[in-house]
């Protein structure tokens, strides 16, 4: 069928000119290796035909996720060689990242080109964010949030190397695309190599064979070095996706004709270079032009024009300005509109409710007002409403397209929010327990947290990740962990850890309106105040308008400066607030308690001011204190307040054991308690 179709001469001409530019760039980079290889780069040499065939058929409403070898694809969507070279040389005006990330790592939000959200270098990690975009497009079509004026419905292109398909997160993406029938094209460029490991060593089947195991994901395998075959195959795949709104995979076999990267030279390990060169897409496309009436002179002119443009652009790019030191400190976060506390915290017409209900009511109010708001995760749908009933009744009220279950895929749950956010949605997602966040950390670290910074502010990820955390009721070693020290070491995210319902609701509202990624750690033992001494976690439900900004600690127990008595500041959060309040009932006049409420941003000013006043400090955490957030905070306090201190800043946390045991006696021995905190407070006061 494809052989019967023809390609217009102007398409062949544009494709050949683009291929010549990509080829000339790779050759020029080699000629100027010592100059351009200050920073690592890879090129598309050998992959150009399939990349250009795809790029020429994408539209501005589409989303594309190229990978690090796709410079020909970027040229194909009308990027200039100069644009790519600014990134190659890490220049200030690099249009993708401002000199922050590697060559051919695009982040693009131009009106006349496909939209390209940021993605990392981590192999295959873009598949989940890309599939998240497709999920978001599908949702917008279902609820009428899509642009009705666009003739051709948008789709998503996710470009991958074949070696990446062995990654587990690729399976999560394929599974969701097939399950939900999402409008996405997976392009897999197969050159037979990882870095120095070849296909025989690393995979049991290629991507085409693998894809056949996913019911609902149609796949085709082609010669990706043949432009005509590639163009016509992609044309049919794109038509199918635009019209039928379902996923497809194109497996394109291509040669790798250049180094893996500038730092890993092909001559070090390749034994197939002659065979690979016999499949070069350049002479194939050149001959296709000759077969379609182009003269040798016309072809030579296209080649010469490409070489001239590329050479001039490199000279110009080498003279471009480098970033200044102060450029380091921009776009780590997008500005938030929430800077002040708003609304009624304790309205007279509201009743006291448990903490879990404050969060539930907050999400319900947000979903009523904002059609862009979705909630998904494991078991949050209509049958259960979350294992803690934190989503109870929401699916019934807002429908299965807005509140839905996912497979057991923590990576997809977290990483899909990148795509959801990119299409203008606000996902609220959750993992069932903090212990299960680990499979999602790859996405949280590589994709979510760095998107705003590495896209130079173009693609902040607006999402909320809810994480039930902490020990409660003999949850055992896989349902009780505290993980904030790991989370706080991920820069580029905001982190809340509230101790009561009012704070949780206010912070949830602030997180929704914040254009940045937010993780909310919610202690399971505070959800219903069933743990002895946690009655203060129950609060009057704040008004619908109540918003609590991040970075504002709360002095839950305040004291005056006293010269005649030893005084102390307790700095804590979550369950620690209740241990501290209960431990100081008899000495509330000499112990000030600060509830951090958010771990990032951190209200350092309130902490430092208090410690300077009291002269002593104890940091209380539920985590084991060795190498912890609490220990780091204690060090910061000691550094800032050293001249004022009458004792070393101390910490108390769980015992430094690998896990929290199931047995209740062992559990209580492991974690802090009111009595343990009281004893430690007395020790510090007596120092």
XYZ file of C-alpha atoms in Angstrom:
687
model
C 0.000 0.000 0.000
C 2.789 2.430 0.878
C 4.583 1.744 -2.393
C 1.552 3.057 -4.318
C 1.768 6.476 -2.616
C 4.027 9.283 -3.704
C 5.707 12.134 -1.908
C 5.623 15.686 -3.230
C 8.891 17.010 -4.649
C 8.929 19.937 -2.218
C 8.739 17.481 0.697
C 11.704 15.524 -0.657
C 13.663 18.736 -1.180
C 13.000 20.016 2.334
C 13.857 16.636 3.828
C 17.125 16.408 1.915
C 18.169 19.941 2.872
C 17.445 19.155 6.523
C 19.379 15.885 6.335
C 22.318 17.703 4.779
C 22.296 20.210 7.637
C 22.251 17.447 10.259
C 25.003 15.541 8.442
C 27.100 18.691 8.023
C 26.698 19.504 11.706
C 27.971 16.076 12.754
C 30.947 16.388 10.385
C 31.718 19.947 11.494
C 31.592 18.918 15.138
C 34.190 16.241 14.399
C 36.403 18.714 12.550
C 36.209 21.086 15.508
C 36.255 18.368 18.131
C 38.517 20.119 20.614
C 36.317 23.206 20.602
C 32.820 21.737 20.617
C 33.501 18.779 22.899
C 34.010 20.823 26.024
C 30.469 19.651 26.743
C 29.237 16.184 25.758
C 27.000 15.770 22.724
C 25.462 13.103 20.516
C 24.273 13.474 16.924
C 21.634 11.898 14.718
C 24.069 10.631 12.082
C 22.419 7.540 10.560
C 19.052 8.300 12.181
C 18.237 11.402 10.129
C 15.668 9.990 7.688
C 13.136 8.720 10.221
C 13.604 11.756 12.467
C 12.949 14.196 9.642
C 10.030 12.140 8.356
C 8.359 12.496 11.738
C 9.257 16.124 12.372
C 7.860 17.347 9.060
C 4.428 15.949 9.928
C 4.052 17.332 13.437
C 1.808 20.347 14.019
C 2.053 23.211 16.525
C -0.723 21.710 18.672
C 1.222 18.452 19.034
C 3.583 17.546 21.857
C 6.965 15.987 21.172
C 9.434 14.251 23.460
C 12.638 13.834 21.445
C 15.593 12.019 22.937
C 19.223 13.065 23.044
C 20.072 11.831 19.527
C 17.249 13.713 17.803
C 18.978 16.825 16.469
C 17.729 16.104 12.928
C 14.200 15.991 14.326
C 14.703 19.416 15.872
C 15.928 20.767 12.540
C 12.867 19.172 10.971
C 10.510 21.256 13.096
C 12.312 24.386 11.830
C 14.885 24.905 14.560
C 18.051 26.504 13.159
C 21.475 24.892 13.454
C 22.414 28.044 15.370
C 19.738 27.322 17.989
C 21.114 23.852 18.568
C 24.694 25.094 18.622
C 23.904 27.592 21.363
C 22.977 24.587 23.481
C 25.947 22.572 22.212
C 28.233 25.288 23.588
C 26.084 25.986 26.687
C 25.533 29.636 25.799
C 23.357 32.150 27.601
C 20.874 32.410 24.728
C 20.442 28.657 24.340
C 16.683 28.721 23.615
C 16.035 25.493 25.456
C 17.783 25.791 28.814
C 19.930 28.921 28.932
C 23.117 26.864 28.999
C 22.001 24.487 31.733
C 21.716 21.160 29.983
C 23.218 19.063 27.216
C 22.991 19.325 23.453
C 19.726 18.106 21.916
C 17.863 18.300 25.226
C 15.095 20.622 24.078
C 12.448 22.502 26.039
C 10.287 24.430 23.635
C 7.080 26.430 23.937
C 6.998 28.328 20.638
C 3.564 29.074 19.170
C 4.498 27.851 15.677
C 6.163 24.584 16.652
C 5.255 21.383 18.483
C 5.450 21.814 22.239
C 8.426 20.074 23.858
C 8.349 19.744 27.667
C 11.635 19.182 29.450
C 12.969 15.681 29.861
C 16.103 14.327 31.421
C 19.028 12.347 30.017
C 17.926 9.272 31.952
C 17.276 6.628 29.333
C 13.609 6.112 28.546
C 12.327 8.296 31.367
C 10.485 10.564 28.912
C 7.995 7.792 28.068
C 5.927 8.322 31.213
C 5.686 12.139 31.008
C 4.862 11.806 27.297
C 2.124 9.299 28.053
C 0.911 11.689 30.753
C 0.436 14.346 28.065
C -1.651 11.891 26.037
C -3.719 11.066 29.136
C -4.260 14.782 29.678
C -5.294 15.360 26.058
C -7.793 12.519 26.321
C -9.275 13.952 29.518
C -9.613 17.423 28.007
C -11.468 15.949 25.041
C -13.799 13.973 27.319
C -14.806 16.967 29.444
C -14.756 19.623 26.744
C -11.600 21.485 27.730
C -9.909 20.960 24.358
C -9.662 23.567 21.625
C -12.673 23.060 19.361
C -11.245 25.341 16.675
C -8.321 23.037 15.870
C -9.060 20.944 12.790
C -6.490 18.215 13.442
C -6.609 16.856 16.984
C -3.284 16.965 18.782
C -1.163 13.914 19.438
C 2.000 13.082 21.325
C 5.260 11.849 19.861
C 7.557 9.954 22.204
C 10.938 9.203 20.650
C 13.066 6.442 22.156
C 16.192 4.471 21.478
C 15.590 0.734 21.290
C 17.912 0.035 24.228
C 15.658 2.123 26.471
C 12.735 -0.222 25.880
C 14.254 -2.674 28.352
C 13.548 -0.120 31.121
C 10.657 -1.027 33.420
C 9.156 2.442 33.146
C 8.662 1.920 29.408
C 6.386 -0.995 30.279
C 4.357 1.248 32.593
C 3.930 3.800 29.799
C 2.980 1.204 27.164
C 0.549 -0.446 29.578
C -1.304 2.795 30.303
C -1.357 3.862 26.669
C -2.842 0.517 25.649
C -5.227 0.358 28.613
C -6.615 3.869 28.151
C -6.206 3.997 24.336
C -4.254 7.227 24.351
C -3.326 9.359 21.316
C 0.425 8.760 21.306
C 3.010 7.624 18.781
C 6.031 5.816 20.199
C 8.906 6.086 17.749
C 11.655 3.602 18.572
C 14.925 4.146 16.723
C 16.855 0.883 16.763
C 20.556 1.066 15.894
C 21.424 -2.195 17.629
C 23.549 -0.667 20.386
C 23.261 0.536 23.968
C 26.664 2.134 24.466
C 29.196 -0.640 24.018
C 26.709 -3.441 24.627
C 24.904 -4.676 21.541
C 21.380 -6.017 21.101
C 22.403 -9.651 21.417
C 23.734 -8.976 24.909
C 20.930 -6.807 26.231
C 17.495 -7.776 24.962
C 15.431 -10.824 24.201
C 13.427 -9.060 21.469
C 13.283 -5.729 19.702
C 10.679 -3.055 20.409
C 8.337 -4.202 17.651
C 8.255 -7.731 19.066
C 7.921 -6.417 22.611
C 5.028 -4.109 21.759
C 2.945 -7.019 20.486
C 2.563 -8.124 24.093
C 0.464 -5.030 24.865
C -3.068 -5.557 23.647
C -4.295 -2.363 22.051
C -0.868 -1.057 21.020
C -0.430 -1.578 17.278
C 3.157 -1.750 16.041
C 4.986 -1.728 12.714
C 8.669 -2.275 11.879
C 10.309 -0.335 9.029
C 13.614 0.621 7.453
C 14.173 3.939 9.197
C 17.077 4.789 6.895
C 14.695 5.011 3.926
C 13.046 8.429 3.944
C 10.182 7.539 1.618
C 9.223 4.422 3.569
C 9.561 6.315 6.824
C 7.514 9.318 5.691
C 4.633 7.264 4.339
C 4.541 4.963 7.375
C 4.520 7.900 9.779
C 1.887 9.649 7.673
C -0.462 6.688 8.069
C 0.303 6.291 11.766
C -0.346 9.966 12.471
C -3.595 9.881 10.482
C -4.758 6.895 12.513
C -3.904 8.494 15.839
C -5.499 11.841 14.979
C -8.723 10.207 13.810
C -9.043 7.092 15.967
C -7.357 8.398 19.158
C -5.334 5.289 19.944
C -1.646 4.491 20.464
C 0.778 3.172 17.881
C 4.438 2.189 17.839
C 6.828 2.504 14.903
C 10.035 0.502 15.198
C 12.604 2.022 12.825
C 15.809 0.126 12.114
C 18.672 2.573 11.569
C 22.480 2.566 11.521
C 24.537 4.494 14.060
C 27.160 6.281 11.948
C 28.730 8.458 14.605
C 29.926 8.039 18.150
C 27.517 7.138 20.942
C 28.458 10.535 22.350
C 31.450 12.779 21.888
C 32.922 11.172 24.984
C 32.424 7.539 23.915
C 34.151 7.011 20.582
C 32.823 4.392 18.181
C 36.274 3.089 17.257
C 36.773 1.933 20.848
C 34.232 -0.865 20.581
C 32.436 -1.036 17.211
C 33.124 -3.945 14.867
C 30.204 -3.317 12.501
C 31.017 0.108 11.074
C 31.335 -1.014 7.440
C 27.962 -2.736 7.561
C 26.384 0.280 9.255
C 27.792 2.654 6.605
C 26.216 0.523 3.879
C 22.808 1.590 5.280
C 23.525 5.333 5.374
C 20.211 7.223 4.825
C 21.975 10.065 2.995
C 22.664 8.304 -0.354
C 19.233 6.652 -0.180
C 17.434 10.005 -0.001
C 19.812 11.521 -2.543
C 18.892 8.795 -5.010
C 15.204 9.313 -4.269
C 15.591 12.958 -5.302
C 17.301 11.902 -8.534
C 14.474 9.434 -9.191
C 11.964 12.242 -8.749
C 13.433 14.597 -11.325
C 16.018 16.573 -9.391
C 19.241 17.248 -11.263
C 22.711 16.578 -9.925
C 23.326 20.327 -9.963
C 20.215 21.040 -7.865
C 21.188 18.415 -5.337
C 24.745 19.723 -5.112
C 23.395 23.218 -4.530
C 21.238 21.996 -1.624
C 24.272 20.275 -0.089
C 26.464 23.348 -0.465
C 23.803 25.632 1.011
C 23.515 23.364 4.032
C 27.267 23.361 4.608
C 27.464 27.149 4.350
C 24.612 27.701 6.830
C 26.046 25.204 9.308
C 29.571 26.629 9.145
C 28.361 30.207 9.555
C 26.103 29.247 12.456
C 28.920 27.524 14.327
C 31.172 30.575 14.022
C 28.358 32.785 15.230
C 27.503 30.445 18.133
C 31.120 30.277 19.309
C 31.103 34.075 19.660
C 27.818 34.142 21.587
C 27.726 35.239 25.204
C 28.177 32.766 28.038
C 25.847 32.803 31.061
C 26.822 35.074 33.931
C 27.262 33.752 37.498
C 23.989 35.362 38.565
C 22.131 33.369 35.882
C 22.575 30.318 38.088
C 19.946 31.593 40.491
C 16.903 31.936 38.239
C 13.891 29.729 37.521
C 14.388 27.134 40.235
C 10.700 27.754 40.934
C 7.953 29.620 39.143
C 6.553 32.520 41.210
C 3.559 31.521 43.345
C 0.608 33.873 43.824
C 0.105 32.583 47.389
C 2.184 34.687 49.766
C -0.216 35.534 52.603
C -2.657 33.620 54.777
C -6.195 34.132 53.492
C -9.729 33.223 54.588
C -11.131 32.084 57.924
C -9.184 29.429 59.776
C -11.872 28.711 62.412
C -15.255 29.917 61.128
C -18.068 29.934 63.670
C -20.448 27.967 61.448
C -18.099 25.000 60.977
C -17.612 21.919 63.121
C -14.490 20.227 64.396
C -13.383 17.503 62.001
C -10.608 14.950 61.777
C -7.534 15.670 59.693
C -8.345 13.235 56.896
C -11.697 14.951 56.321
C -10.076 18.380 56.093
C -8.026 17.113 53.156
C -11.046 15.407 51.596
C -13.125 18.580 51.813
C -10.260 20.632 50.366
C -9.982 18.374 47.317
C -13.757 18.343 46.847
C -13.914 22.145 46.931
C -11.070 22.382 44.426
C -12.681 19.904 42.049
C -16.003 21.769 42.183
C -14.322 25.008 41.160
C -11.670 23.747 38.761
C -12.432 21.342 35.935
C -8.683 21.092 35.393
C -8.286 19.281 38.719
C -7.993 15.478 38.662
C -7.249 12.887 41.324
C -5.697 9.512 40.620
C -3.623 6.774 42.211
C -4.033 3.224 43.455
C -7.505 2.401 44.832
C -8.710 6.016 45.016
C -11.614 5.305 42.647
C -15.259 4.716 43.420
C -15.098 1.273 45.022
C -12.790 2.248 47.893
C -11.914 5.930 47.822
C -8.374 5.321 49.052
C -7.033 2.915 51.633
C -7.494 5.655 54.250
C -10.826 6.776 52.751
C -9.092 10.030 51.905
C -10.909 10.126 48.544
C -14.241 8.722 49.727
C -17.240 9.738 47.524
C -15.111 11.832 45.135
C -15.427 9.426 42.194
C -19.199 9.312 42.659
C -19.375 13.109 42.710
C -16.991 13.927 39.880
C -16.967 10.864 37.643
C -14.505 8.150 36.742
C -12.710 10.322 34.201
C -11.631 12.732 36.965
C -11.113 10.379 39.902
C -9.687 7.057 38.806
C -7.564 4.099 39.769
C -4.194 3.473 38.187
C -2.357 0.167 37.969
C 0.321 -0.482 40.581
C 2.668 1.972 38.886
C 4.214 4.490 41.246
C 6.556 5.734 38.528
C 3.640 6.427 36.205
C 1.579 8.052 38.952
C 4.378 10.511 39.710
C 5.853 11.045 36.245
C 2.564 11.404 34.367
C 1.969 14.646 36.252
C 4.665 16.260 34.091
C 2.509 15.626 31.042
C -0.756 16.476 32.742
C 0.674 19.809 33.858
C 2.064 20.515 30.381
C -1.444 20.481 28.882
C -2.782 22.820 31.555
C -4.238 20.363 34.060
C -3.624 20.169 37.812
C -3.213 16.555 38.930
C -3.481 15.512 42.559
C -1.925 12.077 42.855
C -0.937 9.811 45.677
C 1.091 6.798 46.613
C -0.519 4.533 49.209
C 2.334 4.638 51.735
C 5.620 6.500 51.971
C 7.336 3.104 51.760
C 6.013 2.761 48.199
C 7.360 6.061 46.926
C 10.707 4.559 45.907
C 9.668 3.385 42.400
C 8.418 6.934 41.785
C 11.577 8.701 42.928
C 13.226 8.382 39.527
C 10.445 10.439 37.971
C 10.215 12.831 40.921
C 13.942 13.544 40.790
C 14.792 13.423 37.077
C 11.614 14.775 35.492
C 9.335 16.558 37.970
C 11.773 18.484 40.160
C 14.137 19.718 37.445
C 11.676 20.677 34.734
C 11.303 24.350 35.620
C 15.009 24.943 36.155
C 16.335 23.027 33.153
C 13.686 24.450 30.810
C 14.721 27.920 32.012
C 11.252 28.547 33.414
C 9.195 27.369 30.429
C 7.807 24.154 31.916
C 7.194 24.244 35.681
C 5.306 21.143 36.791
C 2.140 22.020 38.667
C 1.177 18.937 40.677
C 0.404 17.682 44.178
C 1.733 14.352 45.433
C 0.056 13.111 48.611
C 2.078 10.666 50.712
C 0.661 8.962 53.833
C 3.628 8.620 56.156
C 4.759 7.543 59.596
C 4.253 4.750 62.120
C 0.773 3.983 63.392
C -0.976 0.902 64.747
C 1.686 -1.727 64.057
C 1.928 -1.006 60.356
C 5.158 -2.930 60.152
C 8.304 -2.368 58.091
C 6.627 -1.525 54.776
C 3.808 0.747 55.920
C 5.434 2.890 58.597
C 8.543 4.596 57.288
C 9.438 8.248 57.424
C 11.165 9.401 54.232
C 11.418 13.183 54.499
C 15.221 13.228 54.499
C 15.231 11.702 51.025
C 12.481 13.988 49.767
C 14.089 17.147 51.151
C 17.273 16.284 49.264
C 15.399 16.678 45.980
C 15.705 20.324 45.016
C 12.954 21.866 42.906
C 9.964 20.588 44.890
C 8.034 22.066 47.793
C 7.262 19.886 50.804
C 4.525 20.182 53.410
C 4.238 18.124 56.591
C 1.204 19.432 58.536
C 0.321 18.461 62.109
C -3.412 19.250 62.060
C -6.438 19.428 59.817
C -6.614 23.191 59.396
C -3.012 23.367 58.252
C -3.532 20.453 55.882
C -6.527 22.086 54.232
C -4.839 25.474 53.959
C -1.641 23.995 52.562
C -3.591 21.820 50.109
C -5.260 24.955 48.739
C -1.930 26.780 48.518
C -0.383 23.791 46.759
C -3.165 23.761 44.189
C -2.574 27.390 43.241
C 1.205 26.994 43.263
C 2.621 26.422 39.746
C 5.362 24.185 41.182
C 5.451 20.527 42.284
C 4.357 19.939 45.878
C 4.718 16.847 48.053
C 2.381 16.712 51.052
C 3.436 14.262 53.764
C 0.364 13.273 55.796
C 0.912 11.316 59.011
C -1.397 8.312 59.157
C -1.532 8.455 62.938
C -3.033 11.953 62.789
C -5.717 11.222 60.181
C -8.372 10.288 62.757
C -6.599 11.313 66.019
C -6.836 7.743 67.268
C -3.328 7.873 68.707
C -3.385 8.963 72.340
C -2.436 12.621 72.720
C -3.237 13.713 69.155
C -6.581 15.405 69.799
C -5.053 18.693 68.646
C -4.866 17.309 65.098
C -8.667 17.699 64.976
C -9.631 21.273 64.182
C -12.553 23.404 63.146
C -12.738 23.015 59.391
C -11.438 26.203 57.768
C -13.544 28.090 55.247
C -13.416 27.254 51.575
C -11.328 30.382 50.981
C -8.701 29.492 53.601
C -5.189 29.323 52.155
C -1.985 28.888 54.126
C 1.225 29.905 52.305
C 4.266 27.664 52.278
C 7.289 28.697 54.307
C 5.387 30.076 57.325
C 6.047 28.144 60.521
C 3.585 28.274 63.415
C 4.619 28.948 67.009
C 2.125 26.588 68.618
C 3.454 27.289 72.118
C 4.996 30.715 72.648
C 6.957 32.003 75.607
C 8.506 35.292 76.680
C 12.222 35.881 76.910
C 13.350 34.954 80.438
C 16.689 35.612 82.117
C 15.993 33.858 85.396
C 14.935 30.488 83.920
C 16.416 28.025 81.487
C 14.290 28.085 78.317
C 14.177 25.940 75.228
C 12.899 25.939 71.638
C 11.524 22.686 70.240
C 11.529 22.620 66.438
C 9.394 19.862 64.951
C 6.623 18.907 62.520
C 3.912 16.296 62.000
C 3.558 13.866 64.919
C 6.477 15.549 66.688
C 4.281 18.569 67.422
C 1.948 16.423 69.522
C 4.779 14.678 71.358
C 6.228 18.083 72.195
C 2.902 19.592 73.326
C 2.148 16.626 75.575
C 5.696 16.505 76.943
C 5.630 20.172 78.000
C 2.199 20.509 79.593
C 3.788 21.187 82.972
C 6.547 23.445 81.653
C 4.749 25.325 78.887
C 6.100 28.629 80.245
C 9.704 27.749 79.438
C 9.428 25.711 76.221
C 8.563 27.328 72.905
C 7.332 24.910 70.224
C 7.662 25.664 66.532
C 5.628 23.633 64.050
C 7.467 23.944 60.741
C 4.362 23.044 58.671
C 6.519 23.042 55.511
C 9.959 21.502 55.212
C 10.641 23.422 52.011
C 10.499 26.332 51.873
C 11.712 26.429 55.470
C 10.873 29.336 57.777
C 14.421 29.859 59.011
C 13.664 33.336 60.333
C 11.103 32.126 62.878
C 13.400 29.311 64.020
C 16.478 31.491 64.431
C 14.580 34.257 66.222
C 13.159 31.772 68.715
C 16.456 30.027 69.428
C 18.262 33.314 69.940
C 15.590 34.107 72.547
C 15.582 30.756 74.394
C 19.308 29.919 74.028
C 18.660 26.179 73.720
C 17.100 23.997 71.029
C 15.851 20.450 70.467
C 14.806 19.192 67.026
C 12.215 16.400 67.192
C 11.624 14.002 64.306
C 10.113 10.566 63.762
C 12.887 9.570 61.405
C 16.044 7.934 62.681
C 18.160 10.994 63.387
C 21.471 9.868 61.879
C 22.072 11.622 58.526
C 18.562 13.072 58.662
C 16.773 16.287 57.745
C 16.477 16.954 61.485
C 20.218 16.583 62.038
C 20.928 18.898 59.112
C 18.474 21.425 60.519
C 20.155 21.185 63.920
C 23.474 21.913 62.250
C 22.021 24.941 60.492
C 20.613 26.268 63.766
C 23.934 25.718 65.513
C 25.736 27.563 62.728
C 23.378 30.560 62.801
C 22.919 30.788 66.573
C 26.262 29.663 67.973
C 26.992 32.927 69.825
C 23.630 32.771 71.585
C 23.555 29.106 72.621
C 23.914 27.773 76.147
C 23.908 24.143 74.958
C 24.543 22.211 71.771
C 21.519 21.904 69.490
C 20.255 18.361 70.005
C 17.953 15.996 68.122
C 15.694 13.115 69.025
C 14.248 10.651 66.559
C 13.627 6.968 66.060
C 16.263 4.391 66.833
C 18.761 3.974 64.012
C 17.492 0.592 62.843
C 16.826 -0.504 59.237
C 13.024 -0.740 59.582
C 10.129 -0.399 61.978
C 9.169 -3.864 63.286
C 5.612 -5.186 63.174
C 5.375 -6.135 66.859
C 3.792 -3.285 68.825
C 6.339 -3.444 71.657
C 9.220 -3.258 69.200
C 7.463 -0.485 67.257
C 7.088 1.654 70.378
C 10.675 0.953 71.335
C 11.760 2.129 67.895
C 9.903 5.441 67.558
C 9.828 8.529 69.791
C 6.997 9.125 72.256
C 5.792 11.808 74.651
C 7.875 10.310 77.464
C 11.030 10.049 75.376
C 10.683 13.631 74.181
C 10.013 14.803 77.729
C 13.184 13.107 78.964
C 15.232 14.666 76.171
C 13.783 18.124 76.878
C 14.785 17.794 80.528
C 18.290 16.770 79.483
C 18.705 19.829 77.283
C 17.279 22.188 79.897
C 19.726 20.873 82.497
C 22.767 21.096 80.204
